[in-house]
Amino acid sequence: MTRFSGLRIKMVNAFRLACLGMFGLMSFAASSAETVTLENGAQVELKGIGLAQEFRTDIYIGTLYAPVGYESMDLIKDYTTPKRITIRYLADNYSYRKVSRHFKERIAMNMAREEWQPLTREIVTFSRLFNENFQSGDEIRLDFIPGKGTNIYLNGVLFETIVTPEFFNLIINAWTGAVPPTKAFKDGITGSLPEDQKQQLVSRFSSLTPVQGRFKLPGSGSATTIAAVSSSQPKEEAKPVAKPAESKPEVKTQPKPVVAEKKEAPKQETKQVAESKPAETKPVEKKPVVEQKPVVEQKPVQQVAKKTLPKAKPEPIEEDFIDEDLIRGSYVRDLIAEVRKNETYPRKALINKEEGDGVARVIINRDGSIVDVTLAERTGSRELDKGIMKMIRRSTFPAVPKEVKDEQFEFEVPFSFTL
């Protein structure tokens, strides 16, 4: 009896320790990743978490937070809803250019051009915040505060505030649209992952530690692309305005001899006037002195006004409206739409009830003709893989846009076959 009781006590204690360990891990995950407080005091909880990959290589973990009880995407996207997106990178020494291109292309791939084009300045402002390669643990955080806008942090440091409320939803759409980073990533962000997979990602996300201050703020303040463009105008105006200040001593040197030599001054002045103007009449003698001051001071001001208008140079802003990465993303959207026109479930795979996800990589010439088609990711079904190749070969692709300079254009088409 005593031996049995002792064994029973040990088992109970072991069970308690196991429960405490599990509870400790869960509470750590919850406190570090699953519940956060925004700067306006709003509490938000983890709604979705996903792993983004490129060619089966882990790139980053993305998370989406919203208030308790907000489950539908329509409710989360509402402009009165506080929310957060956090991205922590797994890849080491990952090109900042790829980071910038990734978001711009995904936005354009998942939204019609008329939806994202009015927000081109905001998109480009966001993408230009990245100016050095990302290390493992680096973090991009976007906090949407209703009535204020989207605060953008890099490793915990505020880099930018974009006041346009629609901007935040661009990132959500880039993740949850028809062409997400991966199908599994979309499932995770929308909260469709099994609980065990979700907790594994939460634990992995929490283990990544951003190094605060590693990213440097460009200049003395936040890196506002639009403000940087507009602030170039006062700098250009400052140079011409400085010229009148240099010409003032020349204006003052002429009246000095007039005061010092009462009799001879008029003769000298009339000679100067005669050289510059045909009129030699004495009444005009005092006019140059009176008129020179306003003329000398006004002429540079008028010239500045005329010169500064064209010097405002809208070209940098115009370049924002024709961003090549956005054009590329929009073009890929058109190419995928062309493939979808020929999308059918392969007959044999349908009969055999075969399912699978795959990704095809396509290379085309500038005229849209196909150069090569390969499978970047196979479906696991020979019939489905053959069907993918046939669908792409039957597609007629539009020519590469003139804004894209590539001699050959490469893109990927995701496929998902489910019954």
Short mmCIF file of C-alpha atoms in Angstrom, two decimals:
data_model
loop_
_atom_site.label_atom_id
_atom_site.label_comp_id
_atom_site.label_asym_id
_atom_site.label_seq_id
_atom_site.Cartn_x
_atom_site.Cartn_y
_atom_site.Cartn_z
CA MET A 1 0.00 0.00 0.00
CA THR A 2 2.81 2.35 0.95
CA ARG A 3 4.77 1.63 -2.23
CA PHE A 4 1.64 2.21 -4.33
CA SER A 5 0.92 5.51 -2.57
CA GLY A 6 4.48 6.68 -3.07
CA LEU A 7 4.33 5.82 -6.78
CA ARG A 8 1.01 7.60 -7.10
CA ILE A 9 2.41 10.75 -5.44
CA LYS A 10 5.41 10.76 -7.82
CA MET A 11 3.12 10.46 -10.86
CA VAL A 12 0.91 13.30 -9.64
CA ASN A 13 3.94 15.51 -9.01
CA ALA A 14 5.35 14.72 -12.43
CA PHE A 15 2.01 15.59 -14.00
CA ARG A 16 1.89 18.88 -12.10
CA LEU A 17 5.42 19.79 -13.20
CA ALA A 18 4.55 19.01 -16.81
CA CYS A 19 1.43 21.17 -16.60
CA LEU A 20 3.37 24.02 -15.01
CA GLY A 21 5.99 23.78 -17.75
CA MET A 22 3.37 23.86 -20.49
CA PHE A 23 1.54 26.72 -18.78
CA GLY A 24 4.81 28.64 -18.44
CA LEU A 25 5.61 28.26 -22.13
CA MET A 26 2.08 29.22 -23.14
CA SER A 27 2.01 32.27 -20.87
CA PHE A 28 5.41 33.39 -22.22
CA ALA A 29 4.15 33.07 -25.79
CA ALA A 30 0.97 34.93 -24.92
CA SER A 31 2.76 37.76 -23.15
CA SER A 32 5.45 38.13 -25.80
CA ALA A 33 3.47 37.67 -28.99
CA GLU A 34 -0.26 36.98 -28.60
CA THR A 35 -1.42 40.14 -26.79
CA VAL A 36 0.02 43.64 -27.26
CA THR A 37 -0.95 47.22 -26.40
CA LEU A 38 -0.77 50.04 -28.96
CA GLU A 39 0.34 53.59 -28.16
CA ASN A 40 -3.27 54.81 -27.84
CA GLY A 41 -3.91 52.19 -25.13
CA ALA A 42 -5.88 49.81 -27.36
CA GLN A 43 -5.27 46.13 -26.61
CA VAL A 44 -5.04 43.84 -29.62
CA GLU A 45 -4.60 40.09 -29.84
CA LEU A 46 -3.00 37.79 -32.38
CA LYS A 47 -5.42 36.95 -35.19
CA GLY A 48 -3.08 35.25 -37.63
CA ILE A 49 0.55 34.23 -38.09
CA GLY A 50 2.23 32.91 -41.24
CA LEU A 51 5.61 31.81 -42.57
CA ALA A 52 6.69 33.42 -45.87
CA GLN A 53 9.03 31.40 -48.07
CA GLU A 54 10.92 31.78 -51.34
CA PHE A 55 11.73 28.51 -53.13
CA ARG A 56 11.12 26.64 -49.86
CA THR A 57 13.54 28.93 -47.97
CA ASP A 58 12.13 30.61 -44.85
CA ILE A 59 12.23 34.42 -45.23
CA TYR A 60 10.05 35.96 -42.53
CA ILE A 61 7.19 35.40 -40.08
CA GLY A 62 4.29 37.81 -40.36
CA THR A 63 1.60 38.49 -37.76
CA LEU A 64 -1.72 40.33 -37.71
CA TYR A 65 -3.32 41.75 -34.54
CA ALA A 66 -6.80 43.20 -33.93
CA PRO A 67 -9.08 43.78 -30.92
CA VAL A 68 -10.74 40.86 -29.13
CA GLY A 69 -13.87 39.72 -30.95
CA TYR A 70 -12.80 41.13 -34.35
CA GLU A 71 -12.62 38.01 -36.49
CA SER A 72 -13.75 38.97 -40.01
CA MET A 73 -11.32 40.70 -42.38
CA ASP A 74 -13.92 43.33 -43.24
CA LEU A 75 -14.14 44.33 -39.59
CA ILE A 76 -10.36 44.29 -39.15
CA LYS A 77 -9.89 46.47 -42.24
CA ASP A 78 -12.33 49.10 -41.00
CA TYR A 79 -10.67 52.51 -40.51
CA THR A 80 -11.96 52.75 -36.93
CA THR A 81 -10.25 49.47 -35.93
CA PRO A 82 -6.82 49.68 -34.23
CA LYS A 83 -4.49 46.97 -35.52
CA ARG A 84 -0.90 45.88 -35.90
CA ILE A 85 1.23 44.01 -38.42
CA THR A 86 4.65 42.73 -37.35
CA ILE A 87 7.23 41.11 -39.62
CA ARG A 88 10.34 39.44 -38.25
CA TYR A 89 12.99 38.17 -40.63
CA LEU A 90 14.50 34.71 -40.46
CA ALA A 91 16.82 35.02 -43.45
CA ASP A 92 20.23 36.51 -42.71
CA ASN A 93 21.75 39.31 -44.80
CA TYR A 94 18.55 39.51 -46.84
CA SER A 95 18.69 42.23 -49.49
CA TYR A 96 16.80 45.41 -48.56
CA ARG A 97 16.06 45.78 -52.27
CA LYS A 98 14.21 42.44 -52.16
CA VAL A 99 12.27 43.60 -49.11
CA SER A 100 11.17 46.74 -50.96
CA ARG A 101 10.31 44.88 -54.15
CA HIS A 102 8.44 42.12 -52.30
CA PHE A 103 5.83 44.44 -50.81
CA LYS A 104 5.38 46.63 -53.87
CA GLU A 105 4.96 43.68 -56.23
CA ARG A 106 2.61 41.82 -53.87
CA ILE A 107 0.42 44.90 -53.49
CA ALA A 108 0.14 45.29 -57.27
CA MET A 109 -0.38 41.55 -57.81
CA ASN A 110 -3.31 41.37 -55.40
CA MET A 111 -5.13 44.61 -56.20
CA ALA A 112 -6.46 46.21 -59.36
CA ARG A 113 -4.37 49.11 -60.61
CA GLU A 114 -7.11 51.67 -59.99
CA GLU A 115 -7.10 50.63 -56.31
CA TRP A 116 -3.38 50.97 -55.53
CA GLN A 117 -2.34 53.69 -57.99
CA PRO A 118 -3.83 56.61 -55.96
CA LEU A 119 -1.62 55.42 -53.07
CA THR A 120 1.62 55.18 -55.05
CA ARG A 121 3.33 57.92 -53.06
CA GLU A 122 2.55 56.17 -49.78
CA ILE A 123 3.75 52.81 -51.13
CA VAL A 124 7.02 54.28 -52.38
CA THR A 125 7.52 56.21 -49.13
CA PHE A 126 7.22 52.92 -47.24
CA SER A 127 9.56 51.02 -49.55
CA ARG A 128 12.28 53.69 -49.38
CA LEU A 129 12.62 53.33 -45.62
CA PHE A 130 14.75 50.23 -46.23
CA ASN A 131 18.36 51.13 -47.02
CA GLU A 132 20.44 48.28 -45.59
CA ASN A 133 20.24 44.49 -45.67
CA PHE A 134 18.12 42.67 -43.10
CA GLN A 135 19.63 40.34 -40.51
CA SER A 136 17.90 37.49 -38.72
CA GLY A 137 15.64 39.01 -36.04
CA ASP A 138 15.13 42.38 -37.76
CA GLU A 139 11.58 43.65 -37.47
CA ILE A 140 9.18 45.83 -39.44
CA ARG A 141 6.15 46.90 -37.41
CA LEU A 142 3.08 48.80 -38.58
CA ASP A 143 0.64 50.15 -35.98
CA PHE A 144 -2.62 51.61 -37.23
CA ILE A 145 -4.02 54.24 -34.84
CA PRO A 146 -7.52 55.42 -35.90
CA GLY A 147 -7.56 59.13 -36.63
CA LYS A 148 -3.74 59.32 -36.79
CA GLY A 149 -2.51 56.88 -39.41
CA THR A 150 0.07 54.10 -39.65
CA ASN A 151 3.23 54.32 -37.56
CA ILE A 152 6.10 52.38 -39.15
CA TYR A 153 8.87 51.09 -36.87
CA LEU A 154 12.14 49.38 -37.75
CA ASN A 155 13.51 47.41 -34.80
CA GLY A 156 11.38 49.43 -32.40
CA VAL A 157 12.35 52.89 -33.73
CA LEU A 158 9.66 55.06 -35.34
CA PHE A 159 10.72 55.86 -38.89
CA GLU A 160 7.54 57.16 -40.51
CA THR A 161 3.89 57.98 -40.02
CA ILE A 162 1.66 57.63 -43.07
CA VAL A 163 -1.60 59.44 -42.37
CA THR A 164 -3.58 57.98 -45.30
CA PRO A 165 -5.83 55.39 -43.60
CA GLU A 166 -6.07 53.17 -46.70
CA PHE A 167 -2.33 52.39 -46.63
CA PHE A 168 -2.45 49.77 -43.85
CA ASN A 169 -4.95 47.65 -45.75
CA LEU A 170 -2.58 47.46 -48.73
CA ILE A 171 -0.29 45.19 -46.71
CA ILE A 172 -3.22 43.04 -45.55
CA ASN A 173 -4.36 42.67 -49.17
CA ALA A 174 -0.82 41.77 -50.27
CA TRP A 175 -0.95 38.86 -47.81
CA THR A 176 -4.54 37.69 -48.22
CA GLY A 177 -5.31 38.31 -51.90
CA ALA A 178 -5.34 35.86 -54.81
CA VAL A 179 -1.51 35.78 -55.02
CA PRO A 180 -0.18 35.68 -51.43
CA PRO A 181 3.49 34.89 -50.65
CA THR A 182 2.38 31.25 -50.32
CA LYS A 183 -0.93 29.49 -49.79
CA ALA A 184 0.19 28.32 -46.35
CA PHE A 185 1.09 31.89 -45.42
CA LYS A 186 -2.39 33.11 -46.32
CA ASP A 187 -3.93 30.29 -44.28
CA GLY A 188 -1.84 31.38 -41.31
CA ILE A 189 -2.61 35.11 -41.54
CA THR A 190 -6.35 34.43 -41.85
CA GLY A 191 -6.25 32.20 -38.76
CA SER A 192 -6.78 28.90 -40.57
CA LEU A 193 -3.69 27.05 -39.33
CA PRO A 194 -4.07 24.10 -36.95
CA GLU A 195 -3.39 25.16 -33.34
CA ASP A 196 -0.17 23.14 -33.03
CA GLN A 197 1.33 24.77 -36.15
CA LYS A 198 0.24 28.19 -34.92
CA GLN A 199 1.94 27.69 -31.55
CA GLN A 200 5.14 26.50 -33.23
CA LEU A 201 5.24 29.72 -35.27
CA VAL A 202 4.42 31.84 -32.21
CA SER A 203 7.32 30.24 -30.32
CA ARG A 204 9.67 30.77 -33.25
CA PHE A 205 8.50 34.36 -33.69
CA SER A 206 9.04 35.13 -29.99
CA SER A 207 12.59 33.74 -30.09
CA LEU A 208 13.63 36.38 -32.65
CA THR A 209 15.09 39.46 -30.96
CA PRO A 210 15.27 42.76 -32.91
CA VAL A 211 18.34 44.91 -32.15
CA GLN A 212 16.97 48.39 -31.44
CA GLY A 213 18.81 51.18 -33.22
CA ARG A 214 20.48 48.94 -35.81
CA PHE A 215 18.66 50.77 -38.59
CA LYS A 216 19.66 54.42 -38.88
CA LEU A 217 17.19 57.20 -39.56
CA PRO A 218 18.09 58.94 -42.85
CA GLY A 219 18.94 62.60 -42.16
CA SER A 220 17.80 64.28 -39.00
CA GLY A 221 14.19 63.08 -38.94
CA SER A 222 11.84 60.49 -40.34
CA ALA A 223 12.37 59.46 -43.93
CA THR A 224 9.32 60.97 -45.56
CA THR A 225 9.81 60.62 -49.30
CA ILE A 226 7.13 63.16 -50.15
CA ALA A 227 8.46 65.68 -47.64
CA ALA A 228 11.98 65.17 -48.96
CA VAL A 229 10.81 66.01 -52.46
CA SER A 230 8.90 69.12 -51.41
CA SER A 231 11.67 70.33 -49.09
CA SER A 232 13.99 70.71 -52.08
CA GLN A 233 12.05 73.79 -53.20
CA PRO A 234 13.05 76.14 -50.35
CA LYS A 235 16.68 75.11 -50.83
CA GLU A 236 16.57 76.21 -54.45
CA GLU A 237 14.90 79.49 -53.56
CA ALA A 238 17.53 80.29 -50.95
CA LYS A 239 20.31 80.56 -53.54
CA PRO A 240 18.76 83.30 -55.74
CA VAL A 241 17.54 85.25 -52.68
CA ALA A 242 21.14 85.52 -51.49
CA LYS A 243 22.10 87.46 -54.65
CA PRO A 244 20.22 90.67 -53.77
CA ALA A 245 22.07 90.72 -50.45
CA GLU A 246 25.37 90.85 -52.40
CA SER A 247 24.11 93.61 -54.70
CA LYS A 248 23.06 95.93 -51.86
CA PRO A 249 26.58 97.29 -51.29
CA GLU A 250 26.72 98.29 -54.98
CA VAL A 251 23.49 100.30 -54.61
CA LYS A 252 24.78 102.09 -51.54
CA THR A 253 28.07 103.14 -53.17
CA GLN A 254 26.26 105.37 -55.70
CA PRO A 255 24.42 107.67 -53.28
CA LYS A 256 27.56 108.17 -51.11
CA PRO A 257 29.31 110.49 -53.61
CA VAL A 258 25.99 112.32 -54.04
CA VAL A 259 25.96 113.29 -50.36
CA ALA A 260 29.70 114.08 -50.20
CA GLU A 261 29.96 116.25 -53.34
CA LYS A 262 26.94 118.46 -53.67
CA LYS A 263 27.99 120.26 -56.86
CA GLU A 264 29.94 117.67 -58.79
CA ALA A 265 27.69 114.71 -58.04
CA PRO A 266 24.94 115.67 -60.50
CA LYS A 267 27.46 115.92 -63.36
CA GLN A 268 28.89 112.50 -62.65
CA GLU A 269 25.44 111.00 -62.36
CA THR A 270 24.19 112.47 -65.63
CA LYS A 271 27.19 110.99 -67.38
CA GLN A 272 26.39 107.58 -66.00
CA VAL A 273 22.76 107.99 -66.98
CA ALA A 274 23.76 109.14 -70.42
CA GLU A 275 25.82 106.03 -70.91
CA SER A 276 23.01 103.74 -69.87
CA LYS A 277 20.05 105.78 -71.13
CA PRO A 278 19.69 108.13 -74.13
CA ALA A 279 17.91 110.83 -72.08
CA GLU A 280 20.24 113.64 -70.81
CA THR A 281 17.72 115.99 -69.24
CA LYS A 282 18.52 117.34 -65.77
CA PRO A 283 15.13 116.45 -64.22
CA VAL A 284 16.02 112.81 -64.75
CA GLU A 285 19.15 113.21 -62.58
CA LYS A 286 17.40 112.30 -59.33
CA LYS A 287 15.22 109.59 -60.85
CA PRO A 288 17.93 106.95 -61.23
CA VAL A 289 18.84 107.33 -57.57
CA VAL A 290 15.20 107.00 -56.49
CA GLU A 291 14.36 104.27 -58.97
CA GLN A 292 17.54 102.20 -58.61
CA LYS A 293 16.72 100.97 -55.12
CA PRO A 294 13.41 99.35 -55.95
CA VAL A 295 14.61 98.24 -59.37
CA VAL A 296 17.71 96.55 -58.02
CA GLU A 297 15.78 94.91 -55.20
CA GLN A 298 12.74 93.91 -57.27
CA LYS A 299 14.47 92.46 -60.30
CA PRO A 300 16.12 89.57 -58.48
CA VAL A 301 12.85 88.87 -56.65
CA GLN A 302 10.98 88.73 -59.95
CA GLN A 303 13.65 86.51 -61.46
CA VAL A 304 13.50 84.21 -58.44
CA ALA A 305 9.73 83.95 -58.76
CA LYS A 306 10.06 83.02 -62.42
CA LYS A 307 12.92 80.60 -61.91
CA THR A 308 11.66 78.83 -58.81
CA LEU A 309 8.40 77.74 -60.44
CA PRO A 310 10.12 75.44 -62.96
CA LYS A 311 12.79 74.55 -60.39
CA ALA A 312 10.14 72.90 -58.23
CA LYS A 313 10.79 69.88 -60.51
CA PRO A 314 7.83 67.52 -60.24
CA GLU A 315 9.94 64.80 -61.86
CA PRO A 316 10.80 62.96 -58.62
CA ILE A 317 7.09 62.83 -57.73
CA GLU A 318 6.22 61.70 -61.24
CA GLU A 319 8.79 58.90 -60.94
CA ASP A 320 6.88 57.69 -57.88
CA PHE A 321 3.78 57.34 -60.01
CA ILE A 322 5.68 55.15 -62.48
CA ASP A 323 7.48 52.86 -60.06
CA GLU A 324 8.92 49.88 -61.93
CA ASP A 325 8.26 47.36 -59.14
CA LEU A 326 4.58 48.32 -59.03
CA ILE A 327 4.39 48.04 -62.82
CA ARG A 328 6.03 44.60 -62.62
CA GLY A 329 3.55 43.44 -60.01
CA SER A 330 0.62 44.72 -62.03
CA TYR A 331 1.98 42.98 -65.13
CA VAL A 332 2.36 39.66 -63.26
CA ARG A 333 -1.26 40.03 -62.16
CA ASP A 334 -2.26 40.25 -65.85
CA LEU A 335 -0.09 37.26 -66.76
CA ILE A 336 -1.59 35.08 -64.03
CA ALA A 337 -5.08 36.16 -65.07
CA GLU A 338 -4.27 34.98 -68.61
CA VAL A 339 -3.27 31.54 -67.28
CA ARG A 340 -6.44 31.35 -65.19
CA LYS A 341 -8.49 31.58 -68.38
CA ASN A 342 -7.14 28.15 -69.36
CA GLU A 343 -7.34 26.62 -65.89
CA THR A 344 -9.14 23.29 -65.77
CA TYR A 345 -8.94 20.29 -63.46
CA PRO A 346 -7.02 17.54 -65.31
CA ARG A 347 -9.51 14.76 -66.12
CA LYS A 348 -7.44 11.80 -64.90
CA ALA A 349 -6.52 13.60 -61.67
CA LEU A 350 -10.20 14.37 -61.13
CA ILE A 351 -11.18 10.73 -61.64
CA ASN A 352 -8.44 9.60 -59.25
CA LYS A 353 -9.40 12.37 -56.77
CA GLU A 354 -5.86 13.75 -56.73
CA GLU A 355 -5.17 17.08 -55.02
CA GLY A 356 -2.09 19.27 -54.62
CA ASP A 357 -0.48 22.70 -54.75
CA GLY A 358 2.22 23.66 -57.22
CA VAL A 359 4.16 26.63 -58.57
CA ALA A 360 5.26 27.06 -62.18
CA ARG A 361 8.12 29.34 -63.21
CA VAL A 362 7.73 30.96 -66.63
CA ILE A 363 10.19 32.94 -68.78
CA ILE A 364 8.89 35.00 -71.70
CA ASN A 365 10.36 37.33 -74.31
CA ARG A 366 9.44 41.00 -74.49
CA ASP A 367 6.75 40.21 -77.05
CA GLY A 368 5.13 37.74 -74.62
CA SER A 369 6.27 34.56 -76.36
CA ILE A 370 7.21 31.69 -74.05
CA VAL A 371 10.91 30.85 -73.65
CA ASP A 372 10.74 28.24 -70.89
CA VAL A 373 8.37 26.68 -68.35
CA THR A 374 9.50 24.69 -65.29
CA LEU A 375 7.90 23.52 -62.05
CA ALA A 376 9.38 25.34 -59.05
CA GLU A 377 7.16 23.28 -56.76
CA ARG A 378 5.48 20.01 -57.77
CA THR A 379 1.99 19.02 -56.71
CA GLY A 380 2.81 15.41 -55.88
CA SER A 381 0.58 14.26 -58.74
CA ARG A 382 1.98 13.54 -62.18
CA GLU A 383 -1.37 14.32 -63.84
CA LEU A 384 -1.70 17.67 -62.05
CA ASP A 385 1.88 18.64 -62.98
CA LYS A 386 1.21 17.77 -66.64
CA GLY A 387 -1.99 19.81 -66.48
CA ILE A 388 -0.11 22.87 -65.21
CA MET A 389 2.35 22.73 -68.10
CA LYS A 390 -0.48 22.44 -70.64
CA MET A 391 -2.38 25.40 -69.17
CA ILE A 392 0.66 27.66 -69.43
CA ARG A 393 1.58 26.51 -72.94
CA ARG A 394 -1.96 27.33 -74.12
CA SER A 395 -1.78 30.88 -72.71
CA THR A 396 -1.19 33.96 -74.84
CA PHE A 397 0.74 36.55 -72.82
CA PRO A 398 0.74 40.32 -73.42
CA ALA A 399 4.01 42.10 -74.23
CA VAL A 400 6.28 43.31 -71.44
CA PRO A 401 5.46 46.93 -70.45
CA LYS A 402 7.92 49.56 -71.70
CA GLU A 403 8.62 50.66 -68.10
CA VAL A 404 10.19 47.23 -67.41
CA LYS A 405 13.66 47.05 -68.97
CA ASP A 406 14.27 43.28 -68.81
CA GLU A 407 15.07 41.59 -72.10
CA GLN A 408 13.31 38.48 -70.78
CA PHE A 409 10.70 38.49 -68.03
CA GLU A 410 10.41 35.77 -65.37
CA PHE A 411 7.37 35.19 -63.16
CA GLU A 412 5.68 32.48 -61.11
CA VAL A 413 2.13 31.12 -61.22
CA PRO A 414 0.72 29.36 -58.13
CA PHE A 415 -1.78 26.52 -58.56
CA SER A 416 -4.05 24.89 -56.01
CA PHE A 417 -6.11 21.83 -56.92
CA THR A 418 -8.71 20.88 -54.33
CA LEU A 419 -11.86 18.79 -54.65
#
